[in-house]
Protein backbone atom coordinates (compact mmCIF):
# COMPACT_ATOMS: atom_id res chain seq x y z
CA UNK A 1 0.00 0.00 0.00
CA UNK A 2 1.37 3.39 -0.99
CA UNK A 3 1.59 5.79 1.92
CA UNK A 4 0.32 9.19 0.93
CA UNK A 5 -0.46 12.37 2.77
CA UNK A 6 -3.58 13.95 1.32
CA UNK A 7 -5.44 17.13 2.01
CA UNK A 8 -8.26 15.42 4.00
CA UNK A 9 -5.60 14.05 6.40
CA UNK A 10 -4.85 17.55 7.73
CA UNK A 11 -6.60 19.62 10.35
CA UNK A 12 -7.37 22.99 8.80
CA UNK A 13 -9.52 25.14 11.05
CA UNK A 14 -8.74 26.78 14.37
CA UNK A 15 -11.85 25.21 15.85
CA UNK A 16 -10.51 21.72 15.05
CA UNK A 17 -7.16 22.47 16.71
CA UNK A 18 -8.95 23.97 19.73
CA UNK A 19 -11.20 20.90 20.05
CA UNK A 20 -8.18 18.58 20.14
CA UNK A 21 -6.30 20.77 22.64
CA UNK A 22 -9.34 20.99 24.96
CA UNK A 23 -10.59 17.38 24.79
CA UNK A 24 -7.26 15.68 24.19
CA UNK A 25 -4.54 14.00 26.15
CA UNK A 26 -1.04 15.50 26.03
CA UNK A 27 2.15 13.45 25.75
CA UNK A 28 5.55 15.12 26.12
CA UNK A 29 8.72 13.93 24.43
CA UNK A 30 12.19 15.45 24.18
CA UNK A 31 11.56 17.06 20.80
CA UNK A 32 7.77 17.27 20.50
CA UNK A 33 4.43 17.49 22.23
CA UNK A 34 1.71 15.19 20.94
CA UNK A 35 -1.94 15.83 21.75
CA UNK A 36 -4.56 13.29 20.71
CA UNK A 37 -8.33 13.18 21.02
CA UNK A 38 -11.11 10.95 19.68
CA UNK A 39 -12.32 11.93 16.24
CA UNK A 40 -15.98 12.97 16.05
CA UNK A 41 -16.21 12.33 12.30
CA UNK A 42 -14.44 8.93 11.97
CA UNK A 43 -11.46 10.37 10.08
CA UNK A 44 -7.80 10.16 11.07
CA UNK A 45 -6.51 13.72 10.90
CA UNK A 46 -3.40 15.52 12.08
CA UNK A 47 -2.19 19.07 12.45
CA UNK A 48 1.19 20.64 13.15
CA UNK A 49 1.66 23.85 15.12
CA UNK A 50 5.05 25.52 14.77
CA UNK A 51 5.07 29.22 15.55
CA UNK A 52 7.73 31.85 15.99
CA UNK A 53 8.32 30.66 19.54
CA UNK A 54 10.09 27.66 17.95
CA UNK A 55 12.39 29.85 15.86
CA UNK A 56 12.28 33.24 14.21
CA UNK A 57 13.70 31.70 11.03
CA UNK A 58 11.00 30.32 8.76
CA UNK A 59 13.45 27.81 7.27
CA UNK A 60 13.80 26.11 10.66
CA UNK A 61 10.05 26.18 11.35
CA UNK A 62 9.27 24.69 7.94
CA UNK A 63 11.85 21.91 8.44
CA UNK A 64 10.25 21.02 11.78
CA UNK A 65 6.83 20.90 10.11
CA UNK A 66 8.14 18.70 7.30
CA UNK A 67 9.73 16.29 9.78
CA UNK A 68 6.46 15.99 11.71
CA UNK A 69 4.37 15.50 8.59
CA UNK A 70 6.72 12.87 7.18
CA UNK A 71 6.72 10.94 10.45
CA UNK A 72 2.92 11.08 10.56
CA UNK A 73 2.74 9.86 6.95
CA UNK A 74 4.92 6.86 7.73
CA UNK A 75 2.98 5.89 10.88
CA UNK A 76 -0.49 6.69 9.54
CA UNK A 77 -1.36 3.12 8.57
CA UNK A 78 -0.88 1.88 12.15
CA UNK A 79 -3.01 4.57 13.81
CA UNK A 80 -6.67 4.24 14.79
CA UNK A 81 -9.17 6.98 14.02
CA UNK A 82 -8.06 9.90 16.20
CA UNK A 83 -7.15 13.54 15.83
CA UNK A 84 -3.54 14.48 16.49
CA UNK A 85 -1.81 17.79 17.04
CA UNK A 86 1.99 17.83 16.90
CA UNK A 87 3.99 20.67 18.41
CA UNK A 88 7.75 20.54 17.76
CA UNK A 89 10.23 21.72 20.38
CA UNK A 90 13.58 23.40 19.75
CA UNK A 91 15.54 20.20 20.27
CA UNK A 92 14.09 18.93 16.97
CA UNK A 93 16.51 21.21 15.11
CA UNK A 94 19.27 18.67 15.76
CA UNK A 95 17.18 15.58 14.96
CA UNK A 96 17.05 13.64 11.72
CA UNK A 97 13.82 12.30 10.29
CA UNK A 98 14.46 8.80 11.66
CA UNK A 99 14.85 10.20 15.19
CA UNK A 100 11.58 12.13 14.93
CA UNK A 101 9.75 9.04 13.61
CA UNK A 102 11.13 6.89 16.45
CA UNK A 103 10.10 9.43 19.05
CA UNK A 104 6.61 9.83 17.59
CA UNK A 105 6.16 6.04 17.45
CA UNK A 106 7.28 5.78 21.06
CA UNK A 107 4.82 8.44 22.20
CA UNK A 108 1.98 6.81 20.25
CA UNK A 109 2.82 3.40 21.74
CA UNK A 110 2.95 4.95 25.22
CA UNK A 111 -0.58 6.25 24.60
CA UNK A 112 -1.69 2.81 23.39
CA UNK A 113 -2.55 4.06 19.91
CA UNK A 114 -0.18 1.80 17.96
CA UNK A 115 1.02 -1.74 18.71
CA UNK A 116 4.51 -2.43 20.06
CA UNK A 117 5.87 -3.83 16.76
CA UNK A 118 5.85 -0.60 14.73
CA UNK A 119 6.90 1.35 17.82
CA UNK A 120 10.05 -0.76 18.32
CA UNK A 121 11.15 -0.50 14.71
CA UNK A 122 9.23 2.22 12.86
CA UNK A 123 9.10 2.05 9.07
CA UNK A 124 12.10 3.33 7.11
CA UNK A 125 14.29 3.79 10.20
JSON list of C-alpha atoms in Angstrom, two decimals:
[
{"chain": "A", "resi": 1, "resn": "UNK", "atom": "CA", "xyz": [0.00, 0.00, 0.00]},
{"chain": "A", "resi": 2, "resn": "UNK", "atom": "CA", "xyz": [1.37, 3.39, -0.99]},
{"chain": "A", "resi": 3, "resn": "UNK", "atom": "CA", "xyz": [1.59, 5.79, 1.92]},
{"chain": "A", "resi": 4, "resn": "UNK", "atom": "CA", "xyz": [0.32, 9.19, 0.93]},
{"chain": "A", "resi": 5, "resn": "UNK", "atom": "CA", "xyz": [-0.46, 12.37, 2.77]},
{"chain": "A", "resi": 6, "resn": "UNK", "atom": "CA", "xyz": [-3.58, 13.95, 1.32]},
{"chain": "A", "resi": 7, "resn": "UNK", "atom": "CA", "xyz": [-5.44, 17.13, 2.01]},
{"chain": "A", "resi": 8, "resn": "UNK", "atom": "CA", "xyz": [-8.26, 15.42, 4.00]},
{"chain": "A", "resi": 9, "resn": "UNK", "atom": "CA", "xyz": [-5.60, 14.05, 6.40]},
{"chain": "A", "resi": 10, "resn": "UNK", "atom": "CA", "xyz": [-4.85, 17.55, 7.73]},
{"chain": "A", "resi": 11, "resn": "UNK", "atom": "CA", "xyz": [-6.60, 19.62, 10.35]},
{"chain": "A", "resi": 12, "resn": "UNK", "atom": "CA", "xyz": [-7.37, 22.99, 8.80]},
{"chain": "A", "resi": 13, "resn": "UNK", "atom": "CA", "xyz": [-9.52, 25.14, 11.05]},
{"chain": "A", "resi": 14, "resn": "UNK", "atom": "CA", "xyz": [-8.74, 26.78, 14.37]},
{"chain": "A", "resi": 15, "resn": "UNK", "atom": "CA", "xyz": [-11.85, 25.21, 15.85]},
{"chain": "A", "resi": 16, "resn": "UNK", "atom": "CA", "xyz": [-10.51, 21.72, 15.05]},
{"chain": "A", "resi": 17, "resn": "UNK", "atom": "CA", "xyz": [-7.16, 22.47, 16.71]},
{"chain": "A", "resi": 18, "resn": "UNK", "atom": "CA", "xyz": [-8.95, 23.97, 19.73]},
{"chain": "A", "resi": 19, "resn": "UNK", "atom": "CA", "xyz": [-11.20, 20.90, 20.05]},
{"chain": "A", "resi": 20, "resn": "UNK", "atom": "CA", "xyz": [-8.18, 18.58, 20.14]},
{"chain": "A", "resi": 21, "resn": "UNK", "atom": "CA", "xyz": [-6.30, 20.77, 22.64]},
{"chain": "A", "resi": 22, "resn": "UNK", "atom": "CA", "xyz": [-9.34, 20.99, 24.96]},
{"chain": "A", "resi": 23, "resn": "UNK", "atom": "CA", "xyz": [-10.59, 17.38, 24.79]},
{"chain": "A", "resi": 24, "resn": "UNK", "atom": "CA", "xyz": [-7.26, 15.68, 24.19]},
{"chain": "A", "resi": 25, "resn": "UNK", "atom": "CA", "xyz": [-4.54, 14.00, 26.15]},
{"chain": "A", "resi": 26, "resn": "UNK", "atom": "CA", "xyz": [-1.04, 15.50, 26.03]},
{"chain": "A", "resi": 27, "resn": "UNK", "atom": "CA", "xyz": [2.15, 13.45, 25.75]},
{"chain": "A", "resi": 28, "resn": "UNK", "atom": "CA", "xyz": [5.55, 15.12, 26.12]},
{"chain": "A", "resi": 29, "resn": "UNK", "atom": "CA", "xyz": [8.72, 13.93, 24.43]},
{"chain": "A", "resi": 30, "resn": "UNK", "atom": "CA", "xyz": [12.19, 15.45, 24.18]},
{"chain": "A", "resi": 31, "resn": "UNK", "atom": "CA", "xyz": [11.56, 17.06, 20.80]},
{"chain": "A", "resi": 32, "resn": "UNK", "atom": "CA", "xyz": [7.77, 17.27, 20.50]},
{"chain": "A", "resi": 33, "resn": "UNK", "atom": "CA", "xyz": [4.43, 17.49, 22.23]},
{"chain": "A", "resi": 34, "resn": "UNK", "atom": "CA", "xyz": [1.71, 15.19, 20.94]},
{"chain": "A", "resi": 35, "resn": "UNK", "atom": "CA", "xyz": [-1.94, 15.83, 21.75]},
{"chain": "A", "resi": 36, "resn": "UNK", "atom": "CA", "xyz": [-4.56, 13.29, 20.71]},
{"chain": "A", "resi": 37, "resn": "UNK", "atom": "CA", "xyz": [-8.33, 13.18, 21.02]},
{"chain": "A", "resi": 38, "resn": "UNK", "atom": "CA", "xyz": [-11.11, 10.95, 19.68]},
{"chain": "A", "resi": 39, "resn": "UNK", "atom": "CA", "xyz": [-12.32, 11.93, 16.24]},
{"chain": "A", "resi": 40, "resn": "UNK", "atom": "CA", "xyz": [-15.98, 12.97, 16.05]},
{"chain": "A", "resi": 41, "resn": "UNK", "atom": "CA", "xyz": [-16.21, 12.33, 12.30]},
{"chain": "A", "resi": 42, "resn": "UNK", "atom": "CA", "xyz": [-14.44, 8.93, 11.97]},
{"chain": "A", "resi": 43, "resn": "UNK", "atom": "CA", "xyz": [-11.46, 10.37, 10.08]},
{"chain": "A", "resi": 44, "resn": "UNK", "atom": "CA", "xyz": [-7.80, 10.16, 11.07]},
{"chain": "A", "resi": 45, "resn": "UNK", "atom": "CA", "xyz": [-6.51, 13.72, 10.90]},
{"chain": "A", "resi": 46, "resn": "UNK", "atom": "CA", "xyz": [-3.40, 15.52, 12.08]},
{"chain": "A", "resi": 47, "resn": "UNK", "atom": "CA", "xyz": [-2.19, 19.07, 12.45]},
{"chain": "A", "resi": 48, "resn": "UNK", "atom": "CA", "xyz": [1.19, 20.64, 13.15]},
{"chain": "A", "resi": 49, "resn": "UNK", "atom": "CA", "xyz": [1.66, 23.85, 15.12]},
{"chain": "A", "resi": 50, "resn": "UNK", "atom": "CA", "xyz": [5.05, 25.52, 14.77]},
{"chain": "A", "resi": 51, "resn": "UNK", "atom": "CA", "xyz": [5.07, 29.22, 15.55]},
{"chain": "A", "resi": 52, "resn": "UNK", "atom": "CA", "xyz": [7.73, 31.85, 15.99]},
{"chain": "A", "resi": 53, "resn": "UNK", "atom": "CA", "xyz": [8.32, 30.66, 19.54]},
{"chain": "A", "resi": 54, "resn": "UNK", "atom": "CA", "xyz": [10.09, 27.66, 17.95]},
{"chain": "A", "resi": 55, "resn": "UNK", "atom": "CA", "xyz": [12.39, 29.85, 15.86]},
{"chain": "A", "resi": 56, "resn": "UNK", "atom": "CA", "xyz": [12.28, 33.24, 14.21]},
{"chain": "A", "resi": 57, "resn": "UNK", "atom": "CA", "xyz": [13.70, 31.70, 11.03]},
{"chain": "A", "resi": 58, "resn": "UNK", "atom": "CA", "xyz": [11.00, 30.32, 8.76]},
{"chain": "A", "resi": 59, "resn": "UNK", "atom": "CA", "xyz": [13.45, 27.81, 7.27]},
{"chain": "A", "resi": 60, "resn": "UNK", "atom": "CA", "xyz": [13.80, 26.11, 10.66]},
{"chain": "A", "resi": 61, "resn": "UNK", "atom": "CA", "xyz": [10.05, 26.18, 11.35]},
{"chain": "A", "resi": 62, "resn": "UNK", "atom": "CA", "xyz": [9.27, 24.69, 7.94]},
{"chain": "A", "resi": 63, "resn": "UNK", "atom": "CA", "xyz": [11.85, 21.91, 8.44]},
{"chain": "A", "resi": 64, "resn": "UNK", "atom": "CA", "xyz": [10.25, 21.02, 11.78]},
{"chain": "A", "resi": 65, "resn": "UNK", "atom": "CA", "xyz": [6.83, 20.90, 10.11]},
{"chain": "A", "resi": 66, "resn": "UNK", "atom": "CA", "xyz": [8.14, 18.70, 7.30]},
{"chain": "A", "resi": 67, "resn": "UNK", "atom": "CA", "xyz": [9.73, 16.29, 9.78]},
{"chain": "A", "resi": 68, "resn": "UNK", "atom": "CA", "xyz": [6.46, 15.99, 11.71]},
{"chain": "A", "resi": 69, "resn": "UNK", "atom": "CA", "xyz": [4.37, 15.50, 8.59]},
{"chain": "A", "resi": 70, "resn": "UNK", "atom": "CA", "xyz": [6.72, 12.87, 7.18]},
{"chain": "A", "resi": 71, "resn": "UNK", "atom": "CA", "xyz": [6.72, 10.94, 10.45]},
{"chain": "A", "resi": 72, "resn": "UNK", "atom": "CA", "xyz": [2.92, 11.08, 10.56]},
{"chain": "A", "resi": 73, "resn": "UNK", "atom": "CA", "xyz": [2.74, 9.86, 6.95]},
{"chain": "A", "resi": 74, "resn": "UNK", "atom": "CA", "xyz": [4.92, 6.86, 7.73]},
{"chain": "A", "resi": 75, "resn": "UNK", "atom": "CA", "xyz": [2.98, 5.89, 10.88]},
{"chain": "A", "resi": 76, "resn": "UNK", "atom": "CA", "xyz": [-0.49, 6.69, 9.54]},
{"chain": "A", "resi": 77, "resn": "UNK", "atom": "CA", "xyz": [-1.36, 3.12, 8.57]},
{"chain": "A", "resi": 78, "resn": "UNK", "atom": "CA", "xyz": [-0.88, 1.88, 12.15]},
{"chain": "A", "resi": 79, "resn": "UNK", "atom": "CA", "xyz": [-3.01, 4.57, 13.81]},
{"chain": "A", "resi": 80, "resn": "UNK", "atom": "CA", "xyz": [-6.67, 4.24, 14.79]},
{"chain": "A", "resi": 81, "resn": "UNK", "atom": "CA", "xyz": [-9.17, 6.98, 14.02]},
{"chain": "A", "resi": 82, "resn": "UNK", "atom": "CA", "xyz": [-8.06, 9.90, 16.20]},
{"chain": "A", "resi": 83, "resn": "UNK", "atom": "CA", "xyz": [-7.15, 13.54, 15.83]},
{"chain": "A", "resi": 84, "resn": "UNK", "atom": "CA", "xyz": [-3.54, 14.48, 16.49]},
{"chain": "A", "resi": 85, "resn": "UNK", "atom": "CA", "xyz": [-1.81, 17.79, 17.04]},
{"chain": "A", "resi": 86, "resn": "UNK", "atom": "CA", "xyz": [1.99, 17.83, 16.90]},
{"chain": "A", "resi": 87, "resn": "UNK", "atom": "CA", "xyz": [3.99, 20.67, 18.41]},
{"chain": "A", "resi": 88, "resn": "UNK", "atom": "CA", "xyz": [7.75, 20.54, 17.76]},
{"chain": "A", "resi": 89, "resn": "UNK", "atom": "CA", "xyz": [10.23, 21.72, 20.38]},
{"chain": "A", "resi": 90, "resn": "UNK", "atom": "CA", "xyz": [13.58, 23.40, 19.75]},
{"chain": "A", "resi": 91, "resn": "UNK", "atom": "CA", "xyz": [15.54, 20.20, 20.27]},
{"chain": "A", "resi": 92, "resn": "UNK", "atom": "CA", "xyz": [14.09, 18.93, 16.97]},
{"chain": "A", "resi": 93, "resn": "UNK", "atom": "CA", "xyz": [16.51, 21.21, 15.11]},
{"chain": "A", "resi": 94, "resn": "UNK", "atom": "CA", "xyz": [19.27, 18.67, 15.76]},
{"chain": "A", "resi": 95, "resn": "UNK", "atom": "CA", "xyz": [17.18, 15.58, 14.96]},
{"chain": "A", "resi": 96, "resn": "UNK", "atom": "CA", "xyz": [17.05, 13.64, 11.72]},
{"chain": "A", "resi": 97, "resn": "UNK", "atom": "CA", "xyz": [13.82, 12.30, 10.29]},
{"chain": "A", "resi": 98, "resn": "UNK", "atom": "CA", "xyz": [14.46, 8.80, 11.66]},
{"chain": "A", "resi": 99, "resn": "UNK", "atom": "CA", "xyz": [14.85, 10.20, 15.19]},
{"chain": "A", "resi": 100, "resn": "UNK", "atom": "CA", "xyz": [11.58, 12.13, 14.93]},
{"chain": "A", "resi": 101, "resn": "UNK", "atom": "CA", "xyz": [9.75, 9.04, 13.61]},
{"chain": "A", "resi": 102, "resn": "UNK", "atom": "CA", "xyz": [11.13, 6.89, 16.45]},
{"chain": "A", "resi": 103, "resn": "UNK", "atom": "CA", "xyz": [10.10, 9.43, 19.05]},
{"chain": "A", "resi": 104, "resn": "UNK", "atom": "CA", "xyz": [6.61, 9.83, 17.59]},
{"chain": "A", "resi": 105, "resn": "UNK", "atom": "CA", "xyz": [6.16, 6.04, 17.45]},
{"chain": "A", "resi": 106, "resn": "UNK", "atom": "CA", "xyz": [7.28, 5.78, 21.06]},
{"chain": "A", "resi": 107, "resn": "UNK", "atom": "CA", "xyz": [4.82, 8.44, 22.20]},
{"chain": "A", "resi": 108, "resn": "UNK", "atom": "CA", "xyz": [1.98, 6.81, 20.25]},
{"chain": "A", "resi": 109, "resn": "UNK", "atom": "CA", "xyz": [2.82, 3.40, 21.74]},
{"chain": "A", "resi": 110, "resn": "UNK", "atom": "CA", "xyz": [2.95, 4.95, 25.22]},
{"chain": "A", "resi": 111, "resn": "UNK", "atom": "CA", "xyz": [-0.58, 6.25, 24.60]},
{"chain": "A", "resi": 112, "resn": "UNK", "atom": "CA", "xyz": [-1.69, 2.81, 23.39]},
{"chain": "A", "resi": 113, "resn": "UNK", "atom": "CA", "xyz": [-2.55, 4.06, 19.91]},
{"chain": "A", "resi": 114, "resn": "UNK", "atom": "CA", "xyz": [-0.18, 1.80, 17.96]},
{"chain": "A", "resi": 115, "resn": "UNK", "atom": "CA", "xyz": [1.02, -1.74, 18.71]},
{"chain": "A", "resi": 116, "resn": "UNK", "atom": "CA", "xyz": [4.51, -2.43, 20.06]},
{"chain": "A", "resi": 117, "resn": "UNK", "atom": "CA", "xyz": [5.87, -3.83, 16.76]},
{"chain": "A", "resi": 118, "resn": "UNK", "atom": "CA", "xyz": [5.85, -0.60, 14.73]},
{"chain": "A", "resi": 119, "resn": "UNK", "atom": "CA", "xyz": [6.90, 1.35, 17.82]},
{"chain": "A", "resi": 120, "resn": "UNK", "atom": "CA", "xyz": [10.05, -0.76, 18.32]},
{"chain": "A", "resi": 121, "resn": "UNK", "atom": "CA", "xyz": [11.15, -0.50, 14.71]},
{"chain": "A", "resi": 122, "resn": "UNK", "atom": "CA", "xyz": [9.23, 2.22, 12.86]},
{"chain": "A", "resi": 123, "resn": "UNK", "atom": "CA", "xyz": [9.10, 2.05, 9.07]},
{"chain": "A", "resi": 124, "resn": "UNK", "atom": "CA", "xyz": [12.10, 3.33, 7.11]},
{"chain": "A", "resi": 125, "resn": "UNK", "atom": "CA", "xyz": [14.29, 3.79, 10.20]}
]
